[in-house]
CSV table of C-alpha atoms in Angstrom, one decimal:
chain,number,residue,atom,x,y,z
A,1473,MET,CA,108.5,91.9,70.5
A,1474,LYS,CA,105.8,94.2,71.9
A,1475,THR,CA,106.8,97.7,73.1
A,1476,ILE,CA,105.7,97.0,76.7
A,1477,THR,CA,107.8,93.9,76.9
A,1478,LYS,CA,110.8,95.9,75.6
A,1479,ILE,CA,110.3,98.6,78.2
A,1480,ILE,CA,109.9,96.1,81.1
A,1481,ALA,CA,113.0,94.2,79.9
A,1482,THR,CA,115.0,97.4,79.7
A,1483,SER,CA,113.9,98.5,83.1
A,1484,ALA,CA,114.9,95.2,84.6
A,1485,ALA,CA,118.3,95.4,82.9
A,1486,VAL,CA,118.9,98.9,84.3
A,1487,VAL,CA,118.0,97.8,87.8
A,1488,ALA,CA,120.2,94.7,87.5
A,1489,LEU,CA,123.1,97.0,86.3
A,1490,PHE,CA,122.8,99.3,89.2
A,1491,PHE,CA,122.7,96.4,91.7
A,1492,SER,CA,125.8,94.8,90.1
A,1493,THR,CA,127.9,97.9,89.6
A,1494,ASN,CA,127.2,99.2,93.1
A,1495,ALA,CA,127.5,96.0,95.1
A,1496,ASN,CA,130.8,97.1,96.6
A,1497,ALA,CA,129.8,100.7,97.3
A,1498,GLN,CA,128.6,101.8,100.7
A,1499,SER,CA,124.8,101.7,100.1
A,1500,SER,CA,121.7,100.9,102.1
A,1501,GLN,CA,118.6,99.0,101.4
A,1502,LYS,CA,115.1,99.9,102.6
A,1503,LEU,CA,111.7,98.3,102.6
A,1504,GLY,CA,108.5,100.4,102.7
A,1505,ILE,CA,104.9,99.5,103.2
A,1506,GLY,CA,102.4,102.0,101.9
A,1507,ILE,CA,98.7,102.6,101.5
A,1508,ILE,CA,97.2,104.6,98.6
A,1509,GLY,CA,94.0,106.6,98.1
A,1510,GLY,CA,93.2,108.4,94.9
A,1511,ILE,CA,90.8,110.0,92.5
A,1512,PRO,CA,90.5,108.3,89.2
A,1513,THR,CA,90.8,110.2,85.9
A,1514,SER,CA,87.9,108.2,84.4
A,1515,ASP,CA,84.2,109.0,85.0
A,1516,ALA,CA,83.6,105.2,85.3
A,1517,TYR,CA,85.3,105.0,88.7
A,1518,GLY,CA,84.7,106.8,92.0
A,1519,VAL,CA,87.8,106.1,94.0
A,1520,ALA,CA,91.1,104.2,93.7
A,1521,LEU,CA,92.5,102.3,96.7
A,1522,GLY,CA,95.6,100.3,97.1
A,1523,ALA,CA,98.6,99.1,99.0
A,1524,ASP,CA,102.2,98.4,98.1
A,1525,LEU,CA,105.6,97.2,99.1
A,1526,ARG,CA,108.6,99.2,97.9
A,1527,TYR,CA,112.2,97.8,98.0
A,1528,GLN,CA,114.6,100.7,97.7
A,1529,PHE,CA,118.3,100.3,97.0
A,1530,ASP,CA,120.2,103.5,97.8
A,1531,ILE,CA,123.0,104.3,95.3
A,1532,ASP,CA,124.1,107.3,97.5
A,1533,LYS,CA,122.2,109.6,99.9
A,1534,GLN,CA,120.4,111.4,97.1
A,1535,LEU,CA,119.8,108.7,94.5
A,1536,SER,CA,117.8,105.4,94.9
A,1537,ILE,CA,116.5,102.6,92.7
A,1538,PRO,CA,113.0,101.6,93.9
A,1539,VAL,CA,111.2,98.4,92.9
A,1540,THR,CA,107.5,98.5,93.8
A,1541,ALA,CA,104.7,95.9,93.7
A,1542,GLY,CA,101.2,96.0,95.2
A,1543,TYR,CA,97.5,95.9,94.5
A,1544,THR,CA,95.2,98.8,93.3
A,1545,ARG,CA,91.5,98.7,92.9
A,1546,PHE,CA,89.3,101.2,91.0
A,1547,LEU,CA,85.8,101.2,92.5
A,1548,GLY,CA,83.2,101.5,89.8
A,1549,LYS,CA,80.2,103.8,90.0
A,1550,GLU,CA,77.0,104.6,88.2
A,1551,ILE,CA,77.5,106.5,85.0
A,1552,GLY,CA,75.1,109.4,84.9
A,1553,ASN,CA,71.5,108.4,85.9
A,1554,THR,CA,71.5,105.2,83.8
A,1555,GLY,CA,71.1,102.8,86.7
A,1556,VAL,CA,74.1,100.9,85.3
A,1557,ASP,CA,77.1,100.5,87.6
A,1558,PHE,CA,80.5,100.3,86.0
A,1559,PRO,CA,82.3,97.2,87.4
A,1560,ASP,CA,85.4,97.5,89.7
A,1561,PHE,CA,88.8,97.0,88.2
A,1562,GLY,CA,91.8,95.7,90.0
A,1563,TYR,CA,95.4,95.3,89.0
A,1564,ILE,CA,98.8,94.4,90.3
A,1565,PRO,CA,101.4,97.1,89.5
A,1566,VAL,CA,105.1,96.0,89.3
A,1567,LYS,CA,107.4,98.9,88.7
A,1568,ALA,CA,111.0,100.0,88.8
A,1569,GLY,CA,112.3,103.5,88.8
A,1570,VAL,CA,114.5,106.3,90.1
A,1571,LYS,CA,114.1,108.3,93.3
A,1572,TYR,CA,116.0,111.5,93.7
A,1573,PHE,CA,116.2,113.6,97.0
A,1574,PHE,CA,116.6,117.3,96.4
A,1575,ASN,CA,119.0,117.7,99.4
A,1576,GLU,CA,122.1,115.7,100.5
A,1577,SER,CA,120.7,114.2,103.7
A,1578,GLY,CA,118.8,111.3,102.1
A,1579,SER,CA,115.5,112.6,103.5
A,1580,GLY,CA,113.2,115.5,102.8
A,1581,PHE,CA,111.7,116.4,99.4
A,1582,TYR,CA,112.1,114.0,96.5
A,1583,GLY,CA,111.0,113.2,93.0
A,1584,LEU,CA,110.2,109.7,91.8
A,1585,ALA,CA,109.6,108.2,88.4
A,1586,GLU,CA,108.6,104.6,87.9
A,1587,LEU,CA,107.7,102.4,84.8
A,1588,GLY,CA,106.4,98.9,84.7
A,1589,ALA,CA,103.5,96.6,84.1
A,1590,GLY,CA,100.0,96.4,85.6
A,1591,PHE,CA,98.6,92.9,85.6
A,1592,GLY,CA,94.8,93.1,85.5
A,1593,THR,CA,93.0,90.8,88.0
A,1594,ASN,CA,89.6,91.0,86.3
A,1595,GLU,CA,88.8,88.3,83.7
A,1596,GLY,CA,90.2,89.3,80.3
A,1597,SER,CA,91.7,92.5,81.5
A,1598,GLY,CA,95.3,91.7,80.4
A,1599,THR,CA,98.5,93.6,81.1
A,1600,SER,CA,98.9,97.4,80.8
A,1601,PHE,CA,101.9,99.6,80.7
A,1602,VAL,CA,102.2,101.5,84.0
A,1603,TYR,CA,103.9,104.9,84.6
A,1604,SER,CA,104.0,106.8,87.8
A,1605,PRO,CA,105.6,110.2,88.5
A,1606,ALA,CA,105.5,111.4,92.1
A,1607,LEU,CA,106.7,114.1,94.4
A,1608,GLY,CA,107.0,113.5,98.1
A,1609,TYR,CA,108.6,114.1,101.5
A,1610,ALA,CA,110.4,111.4,103.5
A,1611,TRP,CA,111.2,112.0,107.1
A,1612,SER,CA,114.3,110.5,108.7
A,1613,ASN,CA,112.1,108.4,111.1
A,1614,GLY,CA,110.8,106.3,108.1
A,1615,LEU,CA,107.5,108.1,107.4
A,1616,ASP,CA,106.9,109.0,103.7
A,1617,LEU,CA,104.1,111.0,102.2
A,1618,GLY,CA,103.8,111.4,98.4
A,1619,VAL,CA,101.5,112.8,95.8
A,1620,LYS,CA,101.5,110.7,92.6
A,1621,TYR,CA,99.9,110.1,89.3
A,1622,GLU,CA,99.6,106.5,88.2
A,1623,GLY,CA,98.6,105.9,84.6
A,1624,LEU,CA,97.8,102.6,82.8
A,1625,ALA,CA,97.9,102.4,79.0
A,1626,ARG,CA,96.7,99.4,76.9
A,1627,ASP,CA,95.6,99.0,73.3
A,1628,GLY,CA,95.4,102.7,72.7
A,1629,GLY,CA,93.3,103.4,75.8
A,1630,SER,CA,94.3,104.8,79.1
A,1631,THR,CA,93.1,105.5,82.6
A,1632,GLY,CA,94.8,106.5,85.9
A,1633,TYR,CA,94.5,108.3,89.2
A,1634,VAL,CA,95.9,111.1,91.2
A,1635,GLY,CA,96.6,109.9,94.7
A,1636,LEU,CA,98.3,110.1,98.1
A,1637,ARG,CA,100.7,107.4,99.3
A,1638,LEU,CA,101.4,107.2,103.0
A,1639,ALA,CA,104.2,104.8,103.9
A,1640,TYR,CA,106.6,103.7,106.5
A,1641,GLY,CA,110.0,102.5,105.5
A,1642,PHE,CA,112.7,100.7,107.5
A,1643,SER,CA,116.3,99.8,106.8
A,1644,LEU,CA,117.2,96.2,106.0
């Protein structure tokens, strides 16, 4: 079994465990819609743009389990003065993780770590391992602003971007 498959299966099992063990606890669920803009770490791309949906299951006021899916596109650019434009690259990230608020209110500053898979939308691009640490601030009115790094690794190579995510979340 490939390492990426093991990681995804383990992540899914952890999320399922949290859902099943906390079903009777007083917890809340949220859905967030976000837009992302970023600067790629590869010289082949000029900008990264994306959007996502994030389902968040609150274990308690400080700890949440987010599951995120969306679409991200790296816009290719000319490399040097060669006259050759690098093609765009798109992928669908599907991630699960842990979100921790640094105060007890369930809003304010937080740290987030997510792992998952990135399904390439270009022909022959395959599936990559995706990892995404972030720091952010969530207001009690539902607005959320985060700074993140999202990396993709596949076949010994990697790329990623540093970006901003602006989102609005609402309770379900």
